[in-house]
Amino acid sequence: MKTEIIKVDREHFEEEELEFAAECLRNGKLVAFPTETVYGLGGNAFDSTAAARIYAAKGRPSDNPLIVHIARIKDLSELASEVPESAYRLAEAFWPGPLTMILKKSDRVPETTTGGLDTVAVRMPSDPIAAALIRRSGVFVAAPSANKSGRPSTTKAEHVIEDLDGRIDVIIDGGASAIGLESTIVDLTGDVPLILRPGYISAEQLADVLGEVRFDEAVLKRSPSEPVVARAPGMKYRHYAPKAPLFIVEGKPEEVVRYINSVAAKSAAEGKIIGILATEETKRYYTGGMVFSVGERKDAETIAAGLFDTLRGFDETGVSVIYSESFADNPLGTAIMNRLLKAAGYHILHPDKGEAEYI
Ligand code: TXA
Ligand code: MG
């Protein structure tokens, strides 16, 4: 299949430029498009065949449900059989924006879209291209992140081309996604709202609107042996993974640098180059290895925005293994660490505690 690539300037564009892509969505075809979080791979949410094509293009297990994207808050009632008042309060506070709500699904949403579940995930994105495309298409747009299943999500059209060129109909190139991490997912179907995936909208922000909110146990997992089953089906898979194995190194900054430098030296002696995921503040302390800066520690938003691009960047270098610094447990840091832990298969090294080390 030939994939059409359409460049659109997020700041200045005419809706007309999106007509071809909108038409494709109406006809059951697949369109990758930028959102403020990551790029999405869109298809008509009410068309089972389009949903099936999304799973096939990504190589995604079909029990992993898709998020349905809308352009108007009032469309919530088309997708959900009951819309609790809390959903409207969240929509008022955070939509359009990086928040996904899980609600009881209406009969009109096919089970192919929801991976067989009786609930549906709904999001109203704020990126102007995404919003205009959904509105113009006139359909609800089912869209997972536009990456091959298991790979880091895509935050630039180049990433989408890498993973999906020749497998989908259209890629809209609208430049880099502003936030860089997928939306916060909150499940409103139980007694207490539950965060299934942390994101840019923090637990504190949700609690301000909802009163009480809790994290799904799986979100807080910190080790590969903890046997918790994620309530968001997609969160149970190894995910966001670069090609080389990834280890997170925790401890005092100087200990982390010392340890990674010692591994880099040993590896170099064996003719191997390791990858190092560092930051603007720390990169100059490394004396070997292939050092990539993900962003600035003093501005966590830059780290969120750079994370997937940096993980993908290592794939082009041929490094044998990647060591990453760890990030603070502030609200956005929770989302960053959640993705990094998954990419690392929850492998964390603590050199200053004298634990067994991977070399
Ligand atoms: O920011 C985002 O949310 C991006 C952009 C494109 O909107 N989309 C995205 O979709 O990250 P995806 O498919 O890569 O991740 C959706 C997650 C998966 O972990 C999936 O299992 C979960 O949401 N999910 C979807 N529907 C669900 C449901 N009904 N119940 C529980 N989890 C659900
Ligand atoms: Mg995804």
Coordinates of C-alpha atoms and ligand atoms in Angstrom, one line a residue:
M1 CA 0.0 0.0 0.0
K2 CA 1.2 3.5 -0.8
T3 CA 1.1 5.8 2.2
E4 CA 0.2 9.4 1.4
I5 CA 2.1 11.9 3.5
I6 CA 0.5 15.3 4.0
K7 CA 2.3 18.2 5.6
V8 CA 0.2 20.6 7.7
D9 CA 1.3 23.6 9.6
R10 CA -0.3 23.4 13.0
E11 CA -0.3 27.2 13.5
H12 CA -1.6 28.2 10.1
F13 CA -3.7 25.8 8.1
E14 CA -7.1 25.7 6.3
E15 CA -9.5 22.9 7.1
E16 CA -9.6 22.1 3.4
E17 CA -6.1 20.7 3.7
L18 CA -7.5 17.9 5.8
E19 CA -10.3 17.0 3.4
F20 CA -8.5 14.1 1.8
A21 CA -7.6 12.5 5.2
A22 CA -11.2 13.2 6.5
E23 CA -12.6 11.4 3.4
C24 CA -10.3 8.5 4.0
L25 CA -11.6 8.2 7.6
R26 CA -15.2 8.2 6.3
N27 CA -14.3 5.5 3.9
G28 CA -12.9 3.1 6.5
K29 CA -9.2 3.9 5.8
L30 CA -6.5 4.6 8.3
V31 CA -5.0 8.0 9.0
A32 CA -2.1 8.8 11.4
F33 CA -2.4 12.3 12.8
P34 CA -0.7 14.4 15.4
T35 CA -2.2 15.0 18.8
E36 CA -0.9 17.1 21.7
T37 CA 0.2 13.8 23.5
V38 CA 1.5 11.5 20.8
Y39 CA 0.6 10.7 17.1
G40 CA -2.6 8.6 16.8
L41 CA -3.5 5.9 14.2
G42 CA -7.1 6.8 13.4
G43 CA -9.9 4.8 11.9
N44 CA -13.8 5.1 12.1
A45 CA -14.7 3.9 15.6
F46 CA -18.1 2.6 14.5
D47 CA -16.6 0.6 11.6
S48 CA -15.5 -2.9 12.8
T49 CA -13.4 -3.4 9.7
A50 CA -11.5 -0.2 10.2
A51 CA -10.8 -1.1 13.8
A52 CA -9.6 -4.5 12.7
R53 CA -7.3 -2.8 10.2
I54 CA -5.8 -0.7 13.0
Y55 CA -4.9 -3.8 15.0
A56 CA -3.4 -5.4 11.9
A57 CA -1.3 -2.3 11.0
K58 CA 0.1 -2.1 14.5
G59 CA 0.5 -5.8 15.0
R60 CA -1.5 -5.2 18.2
P61 CA -3.3 -7.9 20.2
S62 CA -7.0 -7.6 19.5
D63 CA -7.9 -7.7 23.2
N64 CA -6.3 -4.3 23.7
P65 CA -9.0 -1.7 23.3
L66 CA -8.8 1.6 21.3
I67 CA -9.4 5.1 22.6
V68 CA -12.3 6.9 20.7
H69 CA -11.5 10.5 19.9
I70 CA -14.3 13.1 19.7
A71 CA -14.5 16.8 18.8
R72 CA -17.5 17.9 21.0
I73 CA -18.2 17.1 24.7
K74 CA -21.8 16.4 23.8
D75 CA -20.7 13.4 21.8
L76 CA -19.9 11.6 25.1
S77 CA -23.6 10.6 25.3
E78 CA -23.4 8.9 21.9
L79 CA -20.5 6.6 23.0
A80 CA -21.4 6.0 26.7
S81 CA -24.6 4.3 27.9
E82 CA -24.4 6.4 31.1
V83 CA -22.4 9.6 31.5
P84 CA -21.8 10.3 35.2
E85 CA -21.8 13.9 36.3
S86 CA -18.2 13.5 37.2
A87 CA -17.4 12.9 33.5
Y88 CA -18.9 16.3 32.6
R89 CA -17.0 18.0 35.4
L90 CA -13.7 16.5 34.1
A91 CA -14.6 17.4 30.5
E92 CA -15.3 21.0 31.6
A93 CA -11.9 21.2 33.4
F94 CA -9.6 19.3 31.1
W95 CA -11.1 19.0 27.6
P96 CA -10.0 19.4 25.0
G97 CA -6.8 18.0 26.4
P98 CA -4.7 15.0 27.4
L99 CA -7.3 13.1 29.5
T100 CA -9.1 9.9 28.6
M101 CA -12.1 8.7 30.5
I102 CA -13.4 5.1 30.7
L103 CA -17.2 4.8 30.7
K104 CA -19.8 2.1 30.2
K105 CA -20.1 1.8 26.4
S106 CA -23.3 2.4 24.4
D107 CA -24.5 -0.4 22.1
R108 CA -23.4 1.6 19.0
V109 CA -19.7 1.1 19.8
P110 CA -18.5 -2.2 18.3
E111 CA -16.6 -4.7 20.5
T112 CA -13.8 -4.7 17.9
T113 CA -13.1 -1.1 19.0
T114 CA -13.3 -1.9 22.7
G115 CA -11.4 -5.2 22.6
G116 CA -14.5 -7.1 23.7
L117 CA -15.0 -4.9 26.8
D118 CA -18.3 -3.3 27.8
T119 CA -16.6 0.0 28.6
V120 CA -15.2 2.6 26.2
A121 CA -12.3 5.0 26.4
V122 CA -13.1 8.5 25.2
R123 CA -10.8 11.5 24.6
M124 CA -11.2 15.0 23.1
P125 CA -7.8 16.1 21.9
S126 CA -6.7 19.8 21.9
D127 CA -4.2 19.7 19.0
P128 CA -5.8 21.9 16.4
I129 CA -5.0 19.4 13.5
A130 CA -6.5 16.5 15.5
A131 CA -9.6 18.5 16.5
A132 CA -10.2 19.8 12.9
L133 CA -9.7 16.4 11.4
I134 CA -12.2 14.7 13.7
R135 CA -14.7 17.4 13.2
R136 CA -14.4 17.4 9.5
S137 CA -14.5 13.6 9.1
G138 CA -17.9 13.6 10.8
V139 CA -17.0 10.2 12.5
F140 CA -15.7 9.2 15.9
V141 CA -12.1 8.4 15.5
A142 CA -10.7 5.3 17.2
A143 CA -6.9 5.9 17.6
P144 CA -4.2 4.1 19.5
S145 CA -0.7 5.5 19.5
A146 CA 0.7 5.4 15.9
N147 CA 3.6 3.0 16.6
K148 CA 4.2 -0.7 16.0
S149 CA 2.9 -2.6 19.0
G150 CA 5.6 -2.7 21.7
R151 CA 7.7 0.1 20.3
P152 CA 8.0 3.6 21.8
S153 CA 5.0 5.8 20.9
T154 CA 5.5 8.3 18.1
T155 CA 5.9 12.0 18.7
K156 CA 6.9 13.0 15.2
A157 CA 5.8 12.0 11.7
E158 CA 9.3 10.6 11.1
H159 CA 8.6 8.0 13.8
V160 CA 5.3 7.1 12.3
I161 CA 6.9 6.7 8.9
E162 CA 9.6 4.4 10.5
D163 CA 6.9 2.1 11.9
L164 CA 3.9 2.3 9.6
D165 CA 4.9 3.4 6.1
G166 CA 3.3 1.1 3.6
R167 CA 0.8 -0.2 6.2
I168 CA -1.6 2.7 6.4
D169 CA -3.3 5.1 4.0
V170 CA -2.3 8.6 5.2
I171 CA 0.2 10.2 7.6
I172 CA -0.5 13.8 8.5
D173 CA 2.9 15.5 9.4
G174 CA 2.1 18.3 11.8
G175 CA 5.4 18.5 13.5
A176 CA 6.3 17.4 17.0
S177 CA 3.6 16.6 19.6
A178 CA 3.7 19.2 22.4
I179 CA 3.5 16.9 25.4
G180 CA 5.1 13.7 24.2
L181 CA 3.5 11.3 26.7
E182 CA 0.1 9.6 26.2
S183 CA -3.0 10.9 27.9
T184 CA -3.8 10.3 31.6
I185 CA -6.5 7.5 31.7
V186 CA -9.1 7.7 34.4
D187 CA -11.7 4.9 34.9
L188 CA -15.1 6.3 36.1
T189 CA -17.0 3.0 36.0
G190 CA -16.2 2.0 39.6
D191 CA -17.0 3.5 43.1
V192 CA -13.8 5.5 43.2
P193 CA -12.2 7.0 40.1
L194 CA -9.1 5.0 39.2
I195 CA -6.0 6.3 37.3
L196 CA -5.1 3.5 34.9
R197 CA -2.3 5.4 33.2
P198 CA -0.5 8.5 34.6
G199 CA 0.0 11.4 32.2
Y200 CA 0.2 15.2 31.9
I201 CA -3.0 15.7 33.9
S202 CA -1.9 14.7 37.4
A203 CA -3.6 12.8 40.2
E204 CA -3.7 16.1 42.2
Q205 CA -5.5 17.9 39.3
L206 CA -8.0 15.1 39.0
A207 CA -8.6 15.1 42.8
D208 CA -9.2 18.8 42.8
V209 CA -12.2 18.1 40.5
L210 CA -13.3 14.7 41.7
G211 CA -12.5 14.7 45.4
E212 CA -11.1 11.2 45.7
V213 CA -9.0 9.4 43.1
R214 CA -6.7 6.4 43.4
F215 CA -4.0 4.8 41.2
D216 CA -4.6 1.4 39.8
E217 CA -2.1 -0.9 41.6
A218 CA -0.3 -1.7 38.3
V219 CA 0.6 1.9 37.8
L220 CA 2.7 1.8 41.0
K221 CA 4.6 -1.4 40.1
R222 CA 8.3 -1.0 40.5
S223 CA 9.7 -4.6 40.0
P224 CA 9.4 -7.3 37.3
S225 CA 8.3 -9.9 39.9
E226 CA 5.3 -8.0 41.3
P227 CA 2.3 -10.0 40.0
V228 CA -0.3 -7.3 39.4
V229 CA -2.7 -7.3 36.5
A230 CA -3.3 -3.9 34.9
R231 CA -6.9 -2.9 34.4
A232 CA -6.0 -1.1 31.2
P233 CA -5.3 -4.2 29.0
G234 CA -2.6 -2.3 27.1
M235 CA -0.6 -1.6 30.3
K236 CA 0.2 -5.3 30.8
Y237 CA 2.4 -5.7 27.7
R238 CA 6.1 -4.8 27.5
H239 CA 5.9 -1.5 25.9
Y240 CA 7.8 1.6 24.8
A241 CA 10.9 -0.6 24.3
P242 CA 13.9 0.4 22.4
K243 CA 15.7 -2.5 20.6
A244 CA 18.6 -2.7 23.1
P245 CA 17.8 -3.8 26.7
L246 CA 17.3 -0.8 29.0
F247 CA 18.3 -0.5 32.7
I248 CA 17.3 2.3 35.0
V249 CA 20.0 3.3 37.5
E250 CA 18.9 4.8 40.8
G251 CA 20.8 6.4 43.6
K252 CA 22.7 9.6 44.4
P253 CA 23.5 11.4 41.1
E254 CA 27.3 11.1 41.6
E255 CA 26.9 7.3 42.3
V256 CA 24.8 6.9 39.2
V257 CA 27.4 8.6 37.0
R258 CA 30.2 6.7 38.6
Y259 CA 28.5 3.3 38.1
I260 CA 27.5 4.1 34.5
N261 CA 31.0 5.3 33.7
S262 CA 32.5 2.1 35.1
V263 CA 30.2 0.0 32.9
A264 CA 31.0 2.1 29.9
A265 CA 34.7 1.6 30.4
K266 CA 34.4 -2.2 30.9
S267 CA 32.2 -2.5 27.8
A268 CA 34.6 -0.4 25.7
A269 CA 37.4 -2.8 26.7
E270 CA 35.3 -5.5 25.2
G271 CA 34.7 -3.5 22.1
K272 CA 31.0 -2.7 23.0
I273 CA 29.4 0.7 23.2
I274 CA 26.7 1.3 25.7
G275 CA 23.9 3.9 25.4
I276 CA 23.4 6.5 28.2
L277 CA 20.2 8.3 28.7
A278 CA 21.2 11.5 30.5
T279 CA 20.0 15.0 30.9
E280 CA 21.3 18.5 30.0
E281 CA 22.5 18.9 33.6
T282 CA 24.4 15.6 33.8
K283 CA 25.6 14.7 30.3
R284 CA 29.0 16.3 30.8
Y285 CA 29.9 14.0 33.6
Y286 CA 30.0 10.9 31.4
T287 CA 33.4 9.8 30.1
G288 CA 32.4 7.0 27.7
G289 CA 29.4 5.5 25.9
M290 CA 26.9 7.1 23.6
V291 CA 25.3 9.9 25.6
F292 CA 21.9 11.2 24.7
S293 CA 20.3 14.1 26.6
V294 CA 16.5 13.6 27.0
G295 CA 15.8 17.1 28.3
E296 CA 16.4 19.4 31.3
R297 CA 15.9 18.1 34.9
K298 CA 14.8 21.6 35.9
D299 CA 11.9 21.4 33.4
A300 CA 10.3 18.0 33.5
E301 CA 8.1 19.0 30.5
T302 CA 11.2 18.8 28.2
I303 CA 11.9 15.3 29.5
A304 CA 8.4 14.2 28.8
A305 CA 8.6 15.7 25.3
G306 CA 12.0 14.1 24.5
L307 CA 11.6 10.6 26.0
F308 CA 10.2 8.6 23.1
D309 CA 12.3 10.4 20.6
T310 CA 15.4 9.6 22.6
L311 CA 14.5 5.9 23.1
R312 CA 14.0 5.6 19.4
G313 CA 17.2 7.5 18.7
F314 CA 19.2 4.7 20.4
D315 CA 17.9 2.2 17.8
E316 CA 19.9 3.9 15.1
T317 CA 23.2 3.7 17.1
G318 CA 23.6 0.0 17.5
V319 CA 24.4 0.3 21.2
S320 CA 24.3 -3.1 22.9
V321 CA 22.6 -2.0 26.1
I322 CA 21.2 1.3 27.5
Y323 CA 21.6 2.7 31.0
S324 CA 19.2 5.5 32.0
E325 CA 19.2 7.9 34.8
S326 CA 16.1 7.9 37.0
F327 CA 13.6 10.8 37.4
A328 CA 11.9 12.5 40.3
D329 CA 8.6 11.4 41.8
N330 CA 6.8 14.8 41.1
P331 CA 3.5 14.7 39.2
L332 CA 4.9 14.6 35.7
G333 CA 7.8 12.5 36.9
T334 CA 5.3 9.8 37.8
A335 CA 4.2 9.6 34.1
I336 CA 7.8 9.7 32.9
M337 CA 8.9 7.0 35.2
N338 CA 5.9 4.8 34.3
R339 CA 6.9 4.8 30.6
L340 CA 10.6 4.4 31.4
L341 CA 9.9 1.5 33.8
K342 CA 7.9 -0.3 31.1
A343 CA 10.6 0.3 28.5
A344 CA 13.1 -1.2 31.0
G345 CA 10.8 -4.2 31.8
Y346 CA 11.0 -2.8 35.4
H347 CA 14.7 -3.5 35.7
I348 CA 16.2 -1.0 38.1
L349 CA 19.8 -1.1 39.4
H350 CA 20.8 0.3 42.8
P351 CA 24.7 0.4 42.7
D352 CA 24.9 2.4 46.0
K353 CA 23.0 -0.4 47.8
G354 CA 25.5 -2.9 46.6
E355 CA 22.9 -5.0 44.8
A356 CA 23.8 -7.4 42.0
E357 CA 24.7 -5.4 38.9
Y358 CA 24.0 -6.1 35.3
I359 CA 27.1 -5.6 33.1
Ligands
TXA1 O1 -2.7 10.2 24.3 C1 -3.3 9.1 24.0 O2 -4.1 8.6 24.7 C2 -2.9 8.6 22.6 C3 -3.4 9.6 21.6 C4 -3.3 9.0 20.2 O3 -4.7 9.9 21.9 N1 -3.6 7.3 22.5 C5 -3.1 6.2 23.1 O4 -3.7 5.0 22.7 O5 -2.2 6.2 23.9 P1 -3.2 3.5 23.1 O6 -4.1 2.6 22.4 O7 -1.8 3.4 22.7 O8 -3.4 3.4 24.6 C6 -4.6 3.3 25.1 C7 -4.6 2.6 26.4 C8 -4.2 1.1 26.4 O9 -3.4 0.8 27.5 C9 -5.6 0.4 26.5 O10 -5.5 -0.9 27.0 C10 -6.4 1.4 27.4 O11 -5.9 2.6 27.0 N2 -7.8 1.3 27.2 C11 -8.5 1.6 26.1 N3 -9.8 1.4 26.3 C12 -10.0 0.9 27.6 C13 -11.0 0.4 28.4 N4 -12.3 0.4 27.9 N5 -10.8 0.0 29.6 C14 -9.5 0.0 30.1 N6 -8.5 0.5 29.4 C15 -8.7 0.9 28.1
MG2 MG 0.1 2.8 22.7

